[in-house]
Amino acid sequence: MDTPHKIFSPARLWAIASNTLLELVRLKVFYFLLLFALLIIGSSAFMLDFKFQEQFQVLKDMSLGSMSIFSWLLAVLATAMLLPKEIEDRTLYTILAKPVPRLEYILGKLLGILALLFVSILLMSVMFVIALYIKQQAVLTDAVRGLPPEQTADVIRGVKASAFTVSLIPCVAMIYIKSALLASFTLLASTFATSSIFTIIVSFVVYFIGHVQGIARESLLASPNASALSKVFLAFVSLLFPDLRLLNLTDDVVAGNAISSAIFLKTAGLGLSYFCVYTLAAYLIFAFKEL
Amino acid sequence: MMVKPLAAVFSMLLLFGAAKLPFEHRLEQEDRAAFFHGAKLSLGLRDQVGQLGFLAALSGFRSLVADFLWIEAHTAWEGTQWGRMALLFNNVTTLQPRVVMFWDMAAWHMAYNASVAAMQDPKQPRLALRLRAQREYFELGKDFLIRGIENNPDRYLLYERLGIVERDKFGDHCAASRRFGEAAAIRGAPTYEKRFMAYELSHCPGHEREAYERLLALYKTGRREWLPTLLERLEYLQKALNIPAAQRVNIPEKKL
Amino acid sequence: MNIDPQGLNTIPAISIRNLTKVYPIPFRRERVVAVKDLSLDVLPGQVYGLLGPNGSGKSTAMKIVLGLISPTSGQTQIFGRDSSEVESREDVGFLPENPYFYKYLTGAETLHFFGKVCGLGGAKLRTKCAELLKLVGLENAASRRLGGYSKGMLQRIGLAQALVQDPRLLVLDEPTAGVDPAGSREIRDLILDFKARGITVLLCSHLLGQVQEICDRIGILYHGVLVREGKLEDLVSIENQTELILENSSPAVLEQVRALVEKSGGRVVETRKPQTTLESFFLDVTSGRRTAEEPPHVRRKE
Ligand SMILES: Nc1ncnc2c1ncn2[C@@H]1O[C@H](COP(=O)(O)OP(=O)(O)OP(=O)(O)O)[C@@H](O)[C@H]1O
Ligand SMILES: [Mg+2]
């Protein structure tokens, strides 16, 4: 080789990441987007005889709720099959026999998943905003009809306020961060698991425990004289599991809660530090793994 | 061979856990102060929503579960099952206490629809009992609004709705005036809240003087406030309080 | 730092020192000793054949050399760099046994991907890929997905992939497994071609005939232990015998030869008609008809 070996090469990282993305795309994962589109169109059609506030509420709940579900499932399922498939197909051997550091390999895989999640969430958001806009226009023409001109401004403001709010942006950002966290955790699980099924089960269990972790934590902090055994149990849950409920802003944003930038930054920071810790842990285990 | 990295990773996770624990605790408190994460989900809810729904609600899909219950309540309305509606509304508002619309609509169904239906109930021939049932639904509606306000003290709409219920269903103008006043004090509330407050005050015995001053102040802000009701209440109070003719404002005759 | 068995001052392409690998069997007390105290050197320019029955530890030794698994004890180096360093893999191309690649990539895309993984790119990589596809005879299948490749074609794309960064060393784990005789002959010729270009090759194969044709040196593993090692001629030639193949010679001439040999104190061990090998017979019969990349029905269309 004429050039000295680079410790860290973005080009190499990107080669692995884009190949991972390509693999996932060829697995036709994007078909789930059709399901998403059907869901929002279906829910809009179904809600026609409801008040416009209700229609907006359900449209937002359905869209953001299914966005969370889909990105969660996508993150877990796609990540869980990555490493086992590479090991089973022995494609891993050919790549790691090249001058590729294992850190780059694992980051490249994760980056591929992150790109997939990004594209999916972006597409879902676009569909959602279009659906919201169409609904808003339909409601507007309906609401303004026959109103005296001095009242139309108020009505238009009212309709628009219940349609799109700026808080939807940090909310979608948190959906992304949360799914990235779940992907990094799944990657960690798959580095010591022996099958995809095991990885998927572990990730799902962690997902559910993560949503009640807050209860364990608060009762650990609130009851200093609990029995030693229950304390150990509560500490185990609250130390080792992420509080996923804190990272979920969807339910509150669709309720019309504004997110202060301080809360958003702290929540996002918490999610990202989990992501980094899990990725590092996944690398550490993978670096010493016998292939 | 594999044991060492596993142990390293485990201790790293524990260390990180110890570092993030207080952070999560503080963030949770900040969130609660900003009305995030809803009410604490009770075990009673589990029986009413069903195991699966409760699990989903716990797993970050509160709003979806709330919507399904809401749609169910809508179906119950079409079947005029008022008791079931009240139960479903309770669950919906527990799941999503920050959706003002849920409280608003729940209260409206109770105080305006269920109460009328109770009054016209053909199965209940005794008027006294029908009246009692009607009043119970009024109370139920009011109760939704009061609980809604507890969860949304920063939003004007439920105060306004409560003022209207006090005025129209309970005939309590003093209470109604107080509620409109509370609504007016909230940032972003429409300007009519102040007017409503003054109107109701003018019906509240013993507060005529205060009502007069408020209406006068509104009158003086400009022609935009010279609405028929305002002028009518102002004229009434000028007479009732025996305001000297020199100080009385000129009420234009029958303004179109 | 390297002990050079021939006393020359060259850094061996591969140096294995006291290598032992023990696989633990999960949930059981026993362990598998796959390689036991193995030491050997492969010098630059050599074609080294690692032989042994199934399960004797050949693949394990190769994977350790490539840093895919870690040794229980001992060291391995590639051109003087320890296998645990990523840099040691810059100068080596590896063809794993039964290679699998991404099924959804075409032959050209596969080579391109591995090139990028090696830090190559641009027009240089593109010409390299075309060159390699031609070298392994897959230029007609370049735009087909690997999912539709036959075993032999996969083996060949694997060989091309191993060569993508112009390595000085090739490690080939059963390069001819599952390849038809003509294909395996082509692979043999390719290896001879690499040798002529000065590329060092470490290979293992169960086709001993071919190993004999191309290897300079061989080592035989048995249950993880290197039981024999050395230059091929030294190991297999029978020093006191000579083979003589005659054409168009009458029985009388043969009789004369025999008499001459016996007179000089020698002995004719055996006289027989040489037979063509089944391999060359097969190749004779199928030559001109074999088209691995183009099944017959594709041709008939033309
Ligand atoms: N990951 C593993 N875990 C446990 N044992 C293993 C593992 N890989 C290989 N072995 C064992 O190590 C021994 C050597 O295996 P290896 O694959 O190196 O043999 P080989 O010489 O390449 O055989 P073959 O000619 O069949 O390819 C075998 O007994 C095998 O069962
Ligand atoms: Mg083998």
PDB file of N, CA, C and O and ligand atoms in Angstrom, chain A residues 93 290-291, chain C residues 21-26 31-35 50-63 69 97-98 173-174 204-206 221 223-224, ligand 1:
ATOM      1  N   TYR A  93     -16.152 -12.251   8.182  1.00  0.00           N
ATOM      2  CA  TYR A  93     -14.753 -12.670   8.037  1.00  0.00           C
ATOM      3  C   TYR A  93     -14.057 -11.887   6.940  1.00  0.00           C
ATOM      4  O   TYR A  93     -12.954 -11.404   7.105  1.00  0.00           O
ATOM      5  N   GLU A 290     -14.839 -13.720  19.855  1.00  0.00           N
ATOM      6  CA  GLU A 290     -14.315 -14.760  18.967  1.00  0.00           C
ATOM      7  C   GLU A 290     -15.317 -14.922  17.841  1.00  0.00           C
ATOM      8  O   GLU A 290     -16.491 -15.111  18.081  1.00  0.00           O
ATOM      9  N   LEU A 291     -14.841 -14.847  16.619  1.00  0.00           N
ATOM     10  CA  LEU A 291     -15.805 -14.906  15.525  1.00  0.00           C
ATOM     11  C   LEU A 291     -15.993 -16.329  15.017  1.00  0.00           C
ATOM     12  O   LEU A 291     -15.136 -17.144  15.087  1.00  0.00           O
TER      13      LEU A 291
ATOM     14  N   LYS C  21      -4.388 -23.044  20.270  1.00  0.00           N
ATOM     15  CA  LYS C  21      -5.751 -22.519  20.377  1.00  0.00           C
ATOM     16  C   LYS C  21      -6.647 -23.568  20.988  1.00  0.00           C
ATOM     17  O   LYS C  21      -6.730 -24.705  20.510  1.00  0.00           O
ATOM     18  N   VAL C  22      -7.273 -23.186  22.070  1.00  0.00           N
ATOM     19  CA  VAL C  22      -8.190 -24.084  22.755  1.00  0.00           C
ATOM     20  C   VAL C  22      -9.578 -23.475  22.689  1.00  0.00           C
ATOM     21  O   VAL C  22      -9.779 -22.339  23.086  1.00  0.00           O
ATOM     22  N   TYR C  23     -10.535 -24.212  22.137  1.00  0.00           N
ATOM     23  CA  TYR C  23     -11.915 -23.732  22.132  1.00  0.00           C
ATOM     24  C   TYR C  23     -12.623 -24.309  23.345  1.00  0.00           C
ATOM     25  O   TYR C  23     -12.663 -25.528  23.497  1.00  0.00           O
ATOM     26  N   PRO C  24     -13.191 -23.458  24.175  1.00  0.00           N
ATOM     27  CA  PRO C  24     -14.022 -24.018  25.250  1.00  0.00           C
ATOM     28  C   PRO C  24     -15.342 -24.452  24.655  1.00  0.00           C
ATOM     29  O   PRO C  24     -15.845 -23.829  23.721  1.00  0.00           O
ATOM     30  N   ILE C  25     -15.899 -25.546  25.151  1.00  0.00           N
ATOM     31  CA  ILE C  25     -17.238 -25.933  24.701  1.00  0.00           C
ATOM     32  C   ILE C  25     -18.208 -25.428  25.753  1.00  0.00           C
ATOM     33  O   ILE C  25     -18.096 -25.786  26.916  1.00  0.00           O
ATOM     34  N   PRO C  26     -19.133 -24.588  25.382  1.00  0.00           N
ATOM     35  CA  PRO C  26     -20.020 -23.992  26.378  1.00  0.00           C
ATOM     36  C   PRO C  26     -20.800 -25.062  27.137  1.00  0.00           C
ATOM     37  O   PRO C  26     -21.189 -26.073  26.567  1.00  0.00           O
ATOM     38  N   ARG C  31     -12.695 -29.379  26.446  1.00  0.00           N
ATOM     39  CA  ARG C  31     -12.313 -28.325  25.519  1.00  0.00           C
ATOM     40  C   ARG C  31     -11.769 -28.981  24.271  1.00  0.00           C
ATOM     41  O   ARG C  31     -11.349 -30.127  24.291  1.00  0.00           O
ATOM     42  N   VAL C  32     -11.774 -28.225  23.183  1.00  0.00           N
ATOM     43  CA  VAL C  32     -11.195 -28.724  21.949  1.00  0.00           C
ATOM     44  C   VAL C  32      -9.861 -28.024  21.750  1.00  0.00           C
ATOM     45  O   VAL C  32      -9.806 -26.797  21.722  1.00  0.00           O
ATOM     46  N   VAL C  33      -8.812 -28.803  21.634  1.00  0.00           N
ATOM     47  CA  VAL C  33      -7.521 -28.201  21.296  1.00  0.00           C
ATOM     48  C   VAL C  33      -7.430 -28.246  19.782  1.00  0.00           C
ATOM     49  O   VAL C  33      -7.204 -29.285  19.194  1.00  0.00           O
ATOM     50  N   ALA C  34      -7.641 -27.093  19.151  1.00  0.00           N
ATOM     51  CA  ALA C  34      -7.697 -27.069  17.692  1.00  0.00           C
ATOM     52  C   ALA C  34      -6.297 -26.976  17.096  1.00  0.00           C
ATOM     53  O   ALA C  34      -6.023 -27.570  16.060  1.00  0.00           O
ATOM     54  N   VAL C  35      -5.437 -26.213  17.736  1.00  0.00           N
ATOM     55  CA  VAL C  35      -4.052 -26.090  17.277  1.00  0.00           C
ATOM     56  C   VAL C  35      -3.155 -26.210  18.497  1.00  0.00           C
ATOM     57  O   VAL C  35      -3.445 -25.650  19.544  1.00  0.00           O
ATOM     58  N   LEU C  50      -0.866 -25.934   3.428  1.00  0.00           N
ATOM     59  CA  LEU C  50      -1.141 -26.461   4.769  1.00  0.00           C
ATOM     60  C   LEU C  50      -2.151 -27.587   4.584  1.00  0.00           C
ATOM     61  O   LEU C  50      -3.260 -27.374   4.113  1.00  0.00           O
ATOM     62  N   LEU C  51      -1.735 -28.793   4.922  1.00  0.00           N
ATOM     63  CA  LEU C  51      -2.591 -29.941   4.667  1.00  0.00           C
ATOM     64  C   LEU C  51      -3.014 -30.587   5.971  1.00  0.00           C
ATOM     65  O   LEU C  51      -2.411 -30.360   7.017  1.00  0.00           O
ATOM     66  N   GLY C  52      -4.044 -31.391   5.871  1.00  0.00           N
ATOM     67  CA  GLY C  52      -4.477 -32.114   7.055  1.00  0.00           C
ATOM     68  C   GLY C  52      -5.900 -32.570   6.900  1.00  0.00           C
ATOM     69  O   GLY C  52      -6.653 -32.003   6.111  1.00  0.00           O
ATOM     70  N   PRO C  53      -6.282 -33.615   7.611  1.00  0.00           N
ATOM     71  CA  PRO C  53      -7.662 -34.099   7.524  1.00  0.00           C
ATOM     72  C   PRO C  53      -8.647 -33.075   8.091  1.00  0.00           C
ATOM     73  O   PRO C  53      -8.243 -32.093   8.691  1.00  0.00           O
ATOM     74  N   ASN C  54      -9.920 -33.352   7.909  1.00  0.00           N
ATOM     75  CA  ASN C  54     -10.948 -32.447   8.441  1.00  0.00           C
ATOM     76  C   ASN C  54     -10.781 -32.287   9.942  1.00  0.00           C
ATOM     77  O   ASN C  54     -10.543 -33.239  10.664  1.00  0.00           O
ATOM     78  N   GLY C  55     -10.931 -31.041  10.379  1.00  0.00           N
ATOM     79  CA  GLY C  55     -10.878 -30.781  11.817  1.00  0.00           C
ATOM     80  C   GLY C  55      -9.487 -30.784  12.384  1.00  0.00           C
ATOM     81  O   GLY C  55      -9.308 -30.855  13.605  1.00  0.00           O
ATOM     82  N   SER C  56      -8.464 -30.682  11.512  1.00  0.00           N
ATOM     83  CA  SER C  56      -7.109 -30.742  12.055  1.00  0.00           C
ATOM     84  C   SER C  56      -6.589 -29.372  12.468  1.00  0.00           C
ATOM     85  O   SER C  56      -5.502 -29.268  13.004  1.00  0.00           O
ATOM     86  N   GLY C  57      -7.366 -28.330  12.218  1.00  0.00           N
ATOM     87  CA  GLY C  57      -6.978 -27.013  12.715  1.00  0.00           C
ATOM     88  C   GLY C  57      -6.429 -26.069  11.669  1.00  0.00           C
ATOM     89  O   GLY C  57      -5.883 -25.017  12.007  1.00  0.00           O
ATOM     90  N   LYS C  58      -6.596 -26.388  10.392  1.00  0.00           N
ATOM     91  CA  LYS C  58      -6.062 -25.515   9.344  1.00  0.00           C
ATOM     92  C   LYS C  58      -6.762 -24.168   9.326  1.00  0.00           C
ATOM     93  O   LYS C  58      -6.115 -23.108   9.360  1.00  0.00           O
ATOM     94  N   SER C  59      -8.103 -24.198   9.303  1.00  0.00           N
ATOM     95  CA  SER C  59      -8.841 -22.934   9.251  1.00  0.00           C
ATOM     96  C   SER C  59      -8.602 -22.121  10.508  1.00  0.00           C
ATOM     97  O   SER C  59      -8.494 -20.898  10.457  1.00  0.00           O
ATOM     98  N   THR C  60      -8.510 -22.803  11.630  1.00  0.00           N
ATOM     99  CA  THR C  60      -8.273 -22.105  12.885  1.00  0.00           C
ATOM    100  C   THR C  60      -6.948 -21.355  12.820  1.00  0.00           C
ATOM    101  O   THR C  60      -6.880 -20.170  13.184  1.00  0.00           O
ATOM    102  N   ALA C  61      -5.914 -22.026  12.344  1.00  0.00           N
ATOM    103  CA  ALA C  61      -4.608 -21.365  12.262  1.00  0.00           C
ATOM    104  C   ALA C  61      -4.684 -20.141  11.353  1.00  0.00           C
ATOM    105  O   ALA C  61      -4.151 -19.071  11.681  1.00  0.00           O
ATOM    106  N   MET C  62      -5.393 -20.280  10.242  1.00  0.00           N
ATOM    107  CA  MET C  62      -5.504 -19.150   9.311  1.00  0.00           C
ATOM    108  C   MET C  62      -6.247 -17.984   9.940  1.00  0.00           C
ATOM    109  O   MET C  62      -5.856 -16.827   9.781  1.00  0.00           O
ATOM    110  N   LYS C  63      -7.329 -18.294  10.637  1.00  0.00           N
ATOM    111  CA  LYS C  63      -8.105 -17.213  11.248  1.00  0.00           C
ATOM    112  C   LYS C  63      -7.292 -16.487  12.308  1.00  0.00           C
ATOM    113  O   LYS C  63      -7.435 -15.272  12.484  1.00  0.00           O
ATOM    114  N   ILE C  69      -9.652 -14.508  15.197  1.00  0.00           N
ATOM    115  CA  ILE C  69      -9.808 -15.034  16.552  1.00  0.00           C
ATOM    116  C   ILE C  69      -8.474 -14.895  17.251  1.00  0.00           C
ATOM    117  O   ILE C  69      -7.424 -14.792  16.613  1.00  0.00           O
ATOM    118  N   GLU C  97     -13.099 -20.146   3.854  1.00  0.00           N
ATOM    119  CA  GLU C  97     -13.657 -21.363   3.270  1.00  0.00           C
ATOM    120  C   GLU C  97     -15.157 -21.149   3.056  1.00  0.00           C
ATOM    121  O   GLU C  97     -15.823 -20.464   3.827  1.00  0.00           O
ATOM    122  N   ASN C  98     -15.676 -21.696   1.998  1.00  0.00           N
ATOM    123  CA  ASN C  98     -17.058 -21.475   1.572  1.00  0.00           C
ATOM    124  C   ASN C  98     -17.458 -20.019   1.700  1.00  0.00           C
ATOM    125  O   ASN C  98     -18.313 -19.672   2.491  1.00  0.00           O
ATOM    126  N   ASP C 173      -8.292 -20.351   1.943  1.00  0.00           N
ATOM    127  CA  ASP C 173      -8.792 -21.524   2.655  1.00  0.00           C
ATOM    128  C   ASP C 173      -9.655 -22.325   1.685  1.00  0.00           C
ATOM    129  O   ASP C 173     -10.763 -21.938   1.368  1.00  0.00           O
ATOM    130  N   GLU C 174      -9.124 -23.418   1.221  1.00  0.00           N
ATOM    131  CA  GLU C 174      -9.798 -24.281   0.249  1.00  0.00           C
ATOM    132  C   GLU C 174     -10.353 -23.502  -0.940  1.00  0.00           C
ATOM    133  O   GLU C 174     -11.560 -23.449  -1.139  1.00  0.00           O
ATOM    134  N   CYS C 204      -4.766 -23.911   1.932  1.00  0.00           N
ATOM    135  CA  CYS C 204      -5.021 -25.277   2.337  1.00  0.00           C
ATOM    136  C   CYS C 204      -6.047 -25.858   1.412  1.00  0.00           C
ATOM    137  O   CYS C 204      -6.894 -25.152   0.860  1.00  0.00           O
ATOM    138  N   SER C 205      -5.891 -27.140   1.137  1.00  0.00           N
ATOM    139  CA  SER C 205      -6.727 -27.773   0.133  1.00  0.00           C
ATOM    140  C   SER C 205      -6.689 -29.269   0.379  1.00  0.00           C
ATOM    141  O   SER C 205      -5.745 -29.794   0.957  1.00  0.00           O
ATOM    142  N   HIS C 206      -7.761 -29.917  -0.041  1.00  0.00           N
ATOM    143  CA  HIS C 206      -7.766 -31.369   0.063  1.00  0.00           C
ATOM    144  C   HIS C 206      -7.401 -31.999  -1.278  1.00  0.00           C
ATOM    145  O   HIS C 206      -7.316 -33.217  -1.386  1.00  0.00           O
ATOM    146  N   LEU C 221      -0.829 -30.955   9.179  1.00  0.00           N
ATOM    147  CA  LEU C 221      -1.370 -30.875  10.537  1.00  0.00           C
ATOM    148  C   LEU C 221      -2.168 -32.133  10.812  1.00  0.00           C
ATOM    149  O   LEU C 221      -2.881 -32.628   9.943  1.00  0.00           O
ATOM    150  N   HIS C 223      -4.585 -33.417  14.059  1.00  0.00           N
ATOM    151  CA  HIS C 223      -5.095 -33.090  15.390  1.00  0.00           C
ATOM    152  C   HIS C 223      -4.420 -31.865  15.988  1.00  0.00           C
ATOM    153  O   HIS C 223      -4.051 -31.853  17.156  1.00  0.00           O
ATOM    154  N   GLY C 224      -4.203 -30.860  15.162  1.00  0.00           N
ATOM    155  CA  GLY C 224      -3.659 -29.601  15.657  1.00  0.00           C
ATOM    156  C   GLY C 224      -2.147 -29.586  15.798  1.00  0.00           C
ATOM    157  O   GLY C 224      -1.583 -28.560  16.166  1.00  0.00           O
TER     158      GLY C 224
HETATM  159  N1  LIG D   1     -15.843 -21.816  17.034  1.00  0.00           N
HETATM  160  C1  LIG D   1     -15.466 -23.049  17.443  1.00  0.00           C
HETATM  161  N2  LIG D   1     -15.837 -23.490  18.648  1.00  0.00           N
HETATM  162  C2  LIG D   1     -15.472 -24.717  19.079  1.00  0.00           C
HETATM  163  N3  LIG D   1     -14.713 -25.559  18.359  1.00  0.00           N
HETATM  164  C3  LIG D   1     -14.306 -25.188  17.150  1.00  0.00           C
HETATM  165  C4  LIG D   1     -14.670 -23.905  16.619  1.00  0.00           C
HETATM  166  N4  LIG D   1     -14.128 -23.789  15.391  1.00  0.00           N
HETATM  167  C5  LIG D   1     -13.462 -24.939  15.157  1.00  0.00           C
HETATM  168  N5  LIG D   1     -13.557 -25.767  16.219  1.00  0.00           N
HETATM  169  C6  LIG D   1     -12.947 -27.108  16.341  1.00  0.00           C
HETATM  170  O1  LIG D   1     -11.572 -26.948  16.142  1.00  0.00           O
HETATM  171  C7  LIG D   1     -11.064 -28.033  15.384  1.00  0.00           C
HETATM  172  C8  LIG D   1     -10.330 -27.504  14.173  1.00  0.00           C
HETATM  173  O2  LIG D   1     -11.260 -26.926  13.275  1.00  0.00           O
HETATM  174  P1  LIG D   1     -10.835 -26.236  11.896  1.00  0.00           P
HETATM  175  O3  LIG D   1     -12.033 -25.609  11.310  1.00  0.00           O
HETATM  176  O4  LIG D   1      -9.668 -25.376  12.138  1.00  0.00           O
HETATM  177  O5  LIG D   1     -10.427 -27.517  11.044  1.00  0.00           O
HETATM  178  P2  LIG D   1      -9.985 -27.590   9.521  1.00  0.00           P
HETATM  179  O6  LIG D   1      -8.652 -28.179   9.510  1.00  0.00           O
HETATM  180  O7  LIG D   1     -10.147 -26.303   8.842  1.00  0.00           O
HETATM  181  O8  LIG D   1     -11.030 -28.627   8.957  1.00  0.00           O
HETATM  182  P3  LIG D   1     -11.717 -28.715   7.501  1.00  0.00           P
HETATM  183  O9  LIG D   1     -10.763 -29.427   6.612  1.00  0.00           O
HETATM  184  O10 LIG D   1     -12.941 -29.527   7.733  1.00  0.00           O
HETATM  185  O11 LIG D   1     -12.008 -27.347   7.045  1.00  0.00           O
HETATM  186  C9  LIG D   1     -12.232 -28.917  15.041  1.00  0.00           C
HETATM  187  O12 LIG D   1     -12.246 -29.995  15.938  1.00  0.00           O
HETATM  188  C10 LIG D   1     -13.430 -28.043  15.275  1.00  0.00           C
HETATM  189  O13 LIG D   1     -14.499 -28.805  15.745  1.00  0.00           O
END
